[in-house]
Coordinates of C-alpha atoms in Angstrom, one line a residue:
M1 CA 0.2 0.1 0.0
M2 CA 1.4 3.3 -1.0
Q3 CA 1.1 6.1 1.8
N4 CA 2.0 9.5 0.3
T5 CA 0.6 12.7 1.6
N6 CA 1.1 16.4 0.9
A7 CA 1.2 17.3 4.5
T8 CA 4.8 18.3 6.0
S9 CA 5.7 18.8 9.6
S10 CA 5.9 22.3 10.3
T11 CA 9.1 22.0 12.1
V12 CA 10.8 20.4 9.1
K13 CA 12.6 22.8 6.8
K14 CA 12.4 21.4 3.2
K15 CA 14.6 22.3 0.0
A16 CA 12.6 22.3 -3.3
A17 CA 12.7 19.0 -5.1
I18 CA 15.2 19.4 -8.0
T19 CA 15.4 16.0 -9.5
D20 CA 13.4 13.3 -11.0
Q21 CA 15.9 10.7 -9.8
Q22 CA 14.7 8.4 -6.9
V23 CA 15.9 6.2 -4.4
L24 CA 14.6 3.0 -3.2
I25 CA 15.2 2.1 0.5
A26 CA 14.5 -1.6 1.6
G27 CA 14.2 -1.6 5.4
G28 CA 12.1 0.8 7.4
G29 CA 13.6 0.7 10.8
H30 CA 15.3 3.6 12.4
V31 CA 18.1 3.9 9.8
G32 CA 15.8 3.6 6.8
L33 CA 13.2 5.9 7.8
S34 CA 16.0 8.7 9.0
F35 CA 17.8 8.3 5.5
A36 CA 14.6 8.8 3.7
L37 CA 14.0 12.0 5.7
L38 CA 17.7 13.1 5.0
L39 CA 17.2 12.5 1.4
A40 CA 13.8 14.6 1.3
H41 CA 15.5 17.2 3.2
H42 CA 17.7 17.4 0.0
G43 CA 15.0 17.3 -2.4
I44 CA 15.4 13.7 -3.4
K45 CA 12.3 11.4 -3.6
S46 CA 12.5 8.0 -2.3
T47 CA 10.2 4.9 -1.9
L48 CA 10.7 2.9 1.3
L49 CA 9.8 -0.7 1.6
E50 CA 9.3 -2.5 5.0
K51 CA 8.7 -6.3 5.4
N52 CA 6.6 -5.5 8.4
S53 CA 3.0 -4.0 8.9
Y54 CA 3.5 -0.6 10.2
P55 CA 1.1 0.7 13.2
T56 CA -1.7 3.3 12.4
I57 CA -0.7 6.5 14.1
S58 CA -1.7 10.1 13.9
P59 CA -0.3 13.4 15.2
Q60 CA -2.9 13.7 17.7
D61 CA -2.2 10.2 19.2
D62 CA 0.8 11.3 21.1
R63 CA 0.4 9.5 24.3
T64 CA 0.1 6.1 22.7
R65 CA 3.2 4.1 22.6
S66 CA 3.9 1.8 19.6
H67 CA 5.8 -1.4 20.4
Y68 CA 6.1 -2.6 16.9
L69 CA 9.9 -2.3 17.3
D70 CA 11.2 -3.9 20.5
S71 CA 12.0 -3.1 24.2
R72 CA 15.3 -1.6 23.4
N73 CA 16.2 2.1 24.1
T74 CA 18.6 4.0 21.8
A75 CA 21.3 6.4 23.1
L76 CA 21.6 9.3 20.6
S77 CA 25.0 10.9 20.3
R78 CA 25.5 14.9 20.0
R79 CA 26.4 14.2 16.3
T80 CA 23.1 12.2 15.8
V81 CA 21.0 15.0 17.6
Q82 CA 22.7 17.6 15.3
I83 CA 21.7 15.4 12.4
Y84 CA 18.1 15.5 13.4
Q85 CA 18.5 19.3 14.2
E86 CA 19.6 20.0 10.5
I87 CA 16.4 18.5 9.1
G88 CA 14.1 20.1 11.5
L89 CA 13.2 17.1 13.4
W90 CA 14.6 17.4 16.7
D91 CA 11.7 19.5 18.2
E92 CA 9.5 16.5 17.8
L93 CA 12.0 14.1 19.1
Q94 CA 13.3 16.1 22.0
S95 CA 10.1 15.8 24.2
H96 CA 10.8 12.1 24.7
A97 CA 14.4 12.3 25.1
C98 CA 16.5 12.4 28.2
R99 CA 19.8 14.0 28.2
I100 CA 23.0 12.6 29.5
D101 CA 25.0 15.3 31.7
A102 CA 27.5 12.9 33.1
V103 CA 29.0 9.4 32.4
Q104 CA 30.4 7.3 35.4
I105 CA 32.7 4.4 34.4
S106 CA 34.1 1.7 36.6
E107 CA 34.8 -1.9 37.0
Q108 CA 33.1 -4.4 39.4
G109 CA 35.3 -5.3 42.2
S110 CA 38.2 -3.0 41.2
F111 CA 39.8 0.4 42.2
G112 CA 39.5 2.0 38.6
R113 CA 36.9 4.8 37.9
A114 CA 36.5 7.8 36.0
Q115 CA 33.8 10.4 35.4
L116 CA 32.9 12.7 32.5
N117 CA 30.9 15.8 33.3
K118 CA 29.3 18.3 30.8
A119 CA 30.4 21.3 32.6
D120 CA 34.1 20.2 32.4
E121 CA 33.7 19.6 28.7
Q122 CA 31.6 22.7 28.0
V123 CA 28.9 20.8 26.2
E124 CA 25.0 20.9 26.6
S125 CA 25.0 17.1 27.0
F126 CA 26.9 14.3 26.0
G127 CA 23.8 12.9 24.1
Q128 CA 20.2 11.7 24.6
V129 CA 18.4 8.5 25.3
M130 CA 15.1 7.6 23.8
E131 CA 12.9 4.6 24.0
N132 CA 12.7 2.7 20.4
A133 CA 9.0 2.9 20.7
W134 CA 8.9 6.7 20.7
L135 CA 11.8 7.1 18.2
G136 CA 10.5 4.7 15.7
R137 CA 6.8 6.2 16.0
K138 CA 8.2 9.9 15.6
L139 CA 10.3 8.8 12.6
L140 CA 7.3 7.0 10.8
L141 CA 4.9 10.0 11.5
A142 CA 7.4 12.4 10.0
A143 CA 7.9 10.2 6.9
Q144 CA 4.5 9.5 6.4
Q145 CA 3.6 13.4 6.4
E146 CA 6.6 14.0 3.9
S147 CA 5.4 14.4 0.1
L148 CA 8.9 13.3 -1.2
I149 CA 8.5 9.8 0.6
S150 CA 6.4 7.0 -0.4
I151 CA 5.9 4.1 2.0
I152 CA 5.1 0.4 1.2
D153 CA 4.8 -1.9 4.3
N154 CA 4.3 -5.7 4.2
A155 CA 6.6 -5.8 1.4
N156 CA 9.0 -8.9 1.1
V157 CA 11.9 -8.3 -1.3
I158 CA 12.5 -11.4 -3.5
A159 CA 14.8 -9.9 -6.4
V160 CA 17.1 -7.3 -7.3
E161 CA 18.3 -6.7 -11.0
Q162 CA 20.7 -4.1 -12.2
Q163 CA 21.0 -2.3 -15.4
P164 CA 23.4 0.2 -16.6
D165 CA 21.1 3.0 -15.9
G166 CA 19.1 1.9 -12.8
V167 CA 18.0 -0.9 -10.6
T168 CA 14.8 -3.0 -10.5
L169 CA 13.6 -4.4 -7.2
S170 CA 11.0 -7.1 -7.1
F171 CA 8.8 -7.7 -4.2
S172 CA 5.6 -9.6 -2.9
Y173 CA 3.1 -7.4 -1.2
Y174 CA 0.6 -8.6 1.4
G175 CA -2.5 -6.6 0.9
E176 CA -5.9 -8.1 0.5
E177 CA -4.1 -10.9 -1.5
E178 CA -0.4 -11.6 -2.1
H179 CA 0.9 -10.3 -5.5
E180 CA 4.2 -9.4 -6.9
Q181 CA 5.4 -6.0 -8.0
Q182 CA 8.4 -4.1 -9.2
L183 CA 10.1 -0.8 -8.7
Q184 CA 12.7 0.9 -10.5
A185 CA 15.1 3.7 -9.4
S186 CA 18.5 5.2 -9.8
L187 CA 19.8 3.8 -6.6
L188 CA 18.9 1.1 -4.1
V189 CA 20.0 1.4 -0.5
A190 CA 19.7 -1.6 1.8
C191 CA 18.7 -0.9 5.6
D192 CA 17.1 -4.4 6.2
G193 CA 19.0 -5.4 9.1
R194 CA 21.5 -7.9 10.2
D195 CA 20.2 -10.7 8.1
S196 CA 19.5 -8.5 4.9
T197 CA 17.8 -10.2 2.2
V198 CA 19.3 -7.5 -0.2
R199 CA 22.8 -8.3 0.8
Q200 CA 22.1 -11.9 0.3
L201 CA 20.6 -11.3 -3.0
L202 CA 23.4 -9.3 -4.2
D203 CA 25.9 -12.3 -3.2
I204 CA 27.4 -10.0 -0.7
G205 CA 29.2 -12.2 2.1
T206 CA 29.7 -11.3 5.7
T207 CA 32.7 -11.8 8.4
T208 CA 30.9 -12.6 11.7
Y209 CA 32.0 -13.0 15.2
D210 CA 29.9 -14.5 18.0
Y211 CA 30.7 -12.9 21.3
Q212 CA 28.7 -15.9 23.1
Q213 CA 26.9 -13.2 25.0
T214 CA 23.1 -12.1 25.2
A215 CA 22.2 -8.7 26.0
I216 CA 19.2 -8.2 28.4
V217 CA 17.7 -4.7 27.5
G218 CA 14.8 -3.0 29.0
V219 CA 13.5 -0.5 31.6
V220 CA 14.0 -0.4 35.4
E221 CA 12.9 1.8 38.1
T222 CA 15.3 2.9 41.1
D223 CA 14.6 4.7 44.2
K224 CA 17.2 7.3 43.6
P225 CA 16.9 9.6 40.8
H226 CA 19.2 9.3 37.8
D227 CA 20.1 13.1 37.6
H228 CA 20.9 12.5 34.1
V229 CA 23.8 10.5 34.9
A230 CA 24.9 7.3 32.7
I231 CA 26.7 4.6 34.5
E232 CA 29.0 2.3 32.5
R233 CA 29.9 -0.8 34.7
F234 CA 32.3 -3.5 33.5
S235 CA 31.7 -7.0 35.0
P236 CA 33.3 -10.6 34.2
A237 CA 30.3 -11.0 32.2
G238 CA 30.6 -8.1 30.0
P239 CA 29.8 -4.5 29.8
L240 CA 26.8 -3.2 31.7
A241 CA 25.1 0.2 31.8
V242 CA 22.2 2.0 33.2
L243 CA 20.9 5.3 31.3
P244 CA 18.6 7.9 32.3
L245 CA 15.2 8.1 30.7
T246 CA 12.0 10.4 30.6
D247 CA 8.7 10.1 32.1
P248 CA 6.6 7.1 30.9
E249 CA 3.9 9.4 29.5
G250 CA 1.1 7.2 28.1
D251 CA 2.7 4.1 29.2
G252 CA 0.0 3.2 31.7
N253 CA 2.4 2.5 34.4
E254 CA 2.1 5.2 37.1
E255 CA 4.4 3.4 39.3
Y256 CA 7.4 5.0 37.5
Q257 CA 8.0 8.4 39.1
Q258 CA 9.6 11.4 37.5
G259 CA 13.5 10.8 37.2
Y260 CA 13.4 7.3 38.7
R261 CA 13.4 5.4 35.3
R262 CA 16.4 4.1 33.6
S263 CA 17.3 2.0 30.5
V264 CA 19.3 -1.0 31.3
V265 CA 21.7 -3.2 29.3
W266 CA 22.8 -6.3 31.1
V267 CA 25.1 -8.8 29.4
C268 CA 25.2 -12.3 30.2
P269 CA 26.9 -15.4 28.9
K270 CA 24.8 -17.2 26.1
G271 CA 22.5 -19.7 27.7
E272 CA 21.9 -17.8 30.9
E273 CA 19.4 -15.3 29.6
T274 CA 16.1 -17.1 30.4
R275 CA 16.2 -16.6 34.2
Y276 CA 17.0 -12.9 33.8
L277 CA 14.0 -12.4 31.3
E278 CA 11.6 -14.4 33.4
D279 CA 12.4 -13.9 37.0
D280 CA 12.1 -10.1 38.0
A281 CA 13.5 -10.6 41.4
H282 CA 16.4 -12.3 40.4
F283 CA 17.0 -9.8 37.5
L284 CA 16.9 -6.9 40.0
A285 CA 19.1 -8.6 42.5
T286 CA 21.7 -9.3 40.0
L287 CA 21.7 -5.7 38.9
Q288 CA 22.2 -4.5 42.4
G289 CA 25.0 -6.8 43.1
A290 CA 26.7 -5.5 39.8
F291 CA 26.1 -1.8 40.4
G292 CA 26.1 -1.7 44.1
D293 CA 24.4 1.7 45.4
R294 CA 25.5 3.8 42.4
A295 CA 22.0 3.8 40.8
G296 CA 20.4 3.3 44.4
T297 CA 18.1 0.3 44.9
F298 CA 16.4 -1.1 41.9
V299 CA 12.9 -1.6 42.8
N300 CA 11.0 -2.4 39.5
A301 CA 11.8 -4.3 36.3
G302 CA 9.8 -3.4 33.2
R303 CA 9.4 -5.2 29.8
R304 CA 12.8 -6.6 28.3
G305 CA 14.2 -8.6 25.7
G306 CA 17.1 -10.7 25.3
Y307 CA 19.2 -10.2 22.0
P308 CA 22.2 -12.6 21.1
L309 CA 25.3 -10.6 20.4
T310 CA 27.1 -11.3 17.0
R311 CA 29.5 -8.7 15.1
V312 CA 28.3 -9.1 11.5
L313 CA 30.1 -7.0 8.8
A314 CA 29.3 -7.0 5.2
D315 CA 32.5 -7.9 3.0
K316 CA 31.7 -4.8 0.9
Q317 CA 29.0 -1.9 1.2
V318 CA 28.5 -1.1 -2.5
A319 CA 27.6 -3.3 -5.3
G320 CA 27.0 -1.4 -8.7
R321 CA 24.0 0.9 -7.9
C322 CA 23.3 -0.7 -4.5
V323 CA 24.4 0.4 -1.1
I324 CA 24.4 -1.6 2.1
M325 CA 23.8 0.5 5.0
G326 CA 22.9 0.2 8.9
N327 CA 23.0 -3.0 10.4
A328 CA 23.0 -4.7 7.3
A329 CA 26.6 -3.0 6.8
H330 CA 27.9 -3.4 10.2
T331 CA 26.2 -5.0 13.4
L332 CA 28.2 -4.2 16.4
H333 CA 28.3 -4.9 20.0
P334 CA 26.2 -2.5 22.0
V335 CA 28.8 -1.2 24.4
A336 CA 29.2 2.5 24.5
G337 CA 26.1 2.8 22.2
Q338 CA 28.2 3.4 18.9
G339 CA 26.1 1.3 16.4
F340 CA 23.2 3.5 15.7
N341 CA 25.2 6.6 15.7
L342 CA 27.6 5.1 13.2
C343 CA 24.8 4.2 10.9
M344 CA 23.4 7.8 11.2
R345 CA 26.8 9.2 10.2
D346 CA 26.9 7.0 7.2
A347 CA 23.3 8.1 6.2
Q348 CA 24.2 11.9 6.3
V349 CA 27.1 11.4 4.4
L350 CA 25.5 9.5 1.7
A351 CA 22.7 11.9 1.4
K352 CA 25.0 15.0 1.2
M353 CA 26.9 13.2 -1.5
L354 CA 24.0 12.2 -3.5
S355 CA 22.7 15.9 -3.3
A356 CA 25.9 17.4 -4.3
Q357 CA 25.5 14.8 -7.5
V358 CA 22.1 16.2 -8.2
L359 CA 23.4 19.8 -8.1
R360 CA 26.0 18.7 -10.7
G361 CA 23.2 17.3 -13.0
E362 CA 24.7 14.0 -12.7
D363 CA 23.5 10.2 -11.9
I364 CA 23.0 9.6 -8.2
G365 CA 23.4 6.0 -8.8
S366 CA 26.6 6.2 -10.4
P367 CA 28.9 3.3 -9.1
A368 CA 32.1 5.5 -9.1
L369 CA 30.2 7.9 -6.8
L370 CA 28.9 5.3 -4.5
T371 CA 32.4 3.7 -4.3
R372 CA 33.8 7.0 -3.2
Y373 CA 31.2 7.2 -0.4
E374 CA 32.5 3.5 0.7
K375 CA 36.0 4.4 0.8
F376 CA 35.2 7.6 2.8
R377 CA 33.5 6.1 5.4
Q378 CA 35.9 3.2 6.0
T379 CA 38.2 5.5 8.7
D380 CA 35.2 6.1 10.8
Q381 CA 33.8 2.8 10.8
K382 CA 37.0 0.7 11.4
R383 CA 37.8 2.9 14.3
V384 CA 34.2 2.4 15.8
I385 CA 34.6 -1.4 15.2
R386 CA 38.0 -1.5 16.9
F387 CA 37.0 0.6 19.7
C388 CA 34.0 -1.6 20.6
D389 CA 35.9 -4.8 20.2
A390 CA 38.7 -3.5 22.4
V391 CA 36.5 -2.4 25.4
V392 CA 34.5 -5.7 25.1
H393 CA 37.7 -7.9 25.2
G394 CA 39.9 -5.7 27.4
F395 CA 37.5 -5.4 30.1
T396 CA 36.5 -9.2 30.2
H397 CA 39.9 -10.6 30.1
P398 CA 40.5 -12.4 33.5
N399 CA 44.4 -12.0 33.4
P400 CA 45.2 -10.1 36.8
A401 CA 47.9 -8.3 35.0
I402 CA 45.6 -7.1 32.2
K403 CA 43.2 -6.2 34.9
L404 CA 45.4 -4.0 36.9
A405 CA 46.3 -2.1 33.6
R406 CA 42.9 -1.3 32.6
N407 CA 42.1 0.0 36.2
M408 CA 45.3 2.1 36.0
A409 CA 44.2 3.2 32.7
L410 CA 40.7 4.4 34.1
V411 CA 42.5 6.3 36.6
A412 CA 44.9 8.0 34.2
F413 CA 41.9 8.9 32.2
D414 CA 40.2 10.4 35.1
K415 CA 43.2 12.5 36.1
L416 CA 45.4 13.4 33.2
P417 CA 44.6 16.6 31.4
N418 CA 43.5 16.9 27.8
I419 CA 42.5 13.0 27.5
K420 CA 39.0 13.6 28.5
P421 CA 38.1 16.0 25.7
L422 CA 39.4 13.5 23.0
V423 CA 37.5 10.7 24.4
A424 CA 34.5 12.7 24.8
N425 CA 34.4 14.1 21.5
Y426 CA 34.7 10.4 19.9
A427 CA 31.9 9.3 22.0
M428 CA 29.7 12.2 21.0
G429 CA 30.5 11.4 17.3
L430 CA 32.1 14.9 16.7
K431 CA 35.4 13.1 15.5
S432 CA 34.6 10.9 12.4

């Protein structure tokens, strides 16, 4: 079903459409929707195909949460916030985002600890935290109101065929009855997740690494207000985090009080996740043992899910007129919340390159242009991948000498001048 209206959000500043060239986007999660909105900001039309059925929402339905995504929460870096500001969407997102004013870092059972404060680094915040249910809903609503974006949900991609001057996407559509359709465009961008169908149809392989871990992700309540502090804690099982969240407007759970809700990421060895998911008391007691009194007392556990942790990297991100983006290109460990923010930087760079190509009157699907994009993004991507793996392996290695070294490094990080600004800018996505 094609959803395409002439209404536009009053907060989004648009540039006039300056090209008849179009982009097909396979995958309508956070990255796919954000990329479509970035293209629209530059006057480029797109058609977005999503295999799932989108919920019915309206601007007046602001108190209703949409749980069509999952129980996870997203940490938005300062750079990601800036990207949403640039396309005029941040005003819509901000009401459900909770800023991070400070970050505390420590290791369970060790002396090393460090803290970042926004005042010391002279920033408004280190980033924002939003529940996926809200972020996905706001992005979908903005896309549905954008005249340059057409949306087809319940669409299952079945074939990709490239021509010298375009690409054809075949998909089966589940409306009143199943039938097959085709769409043509200058460029196809695949944002269809870790197990990307488009990536497989293009015969692009992957390099994978199983961390043998499961992330337990959801929302908890503590008896101590979060004061906009994020706590990163390293345990023998893996990296853990509690992040500040906003009030639960429309959630129907009045037990959650203002400033007491937190997003939690708990990593456990694969095979041990069932009890953490099903036994609230055990989950809360385990969190208490790992975090001590840093967050106060964990008093309530909300909806949560378990996600196997595997690094999946596409062997290449460009094939002819097709680009692999988002988790289809690089699925990373959630430590430090870098994955989505890296995807947003990819999306912004490609959108700007396509806009410049249009202004030159040239083909936005040019394989040479897309190859330049892929090469340009390699430095940032490789750096983030190395950083995530170094943190995961470095803080879980049981060797006493390595443990001593990493705790001394934390102390040095906290005390030595000029180190914090570098790390803070990196974490905020301002150094790419």
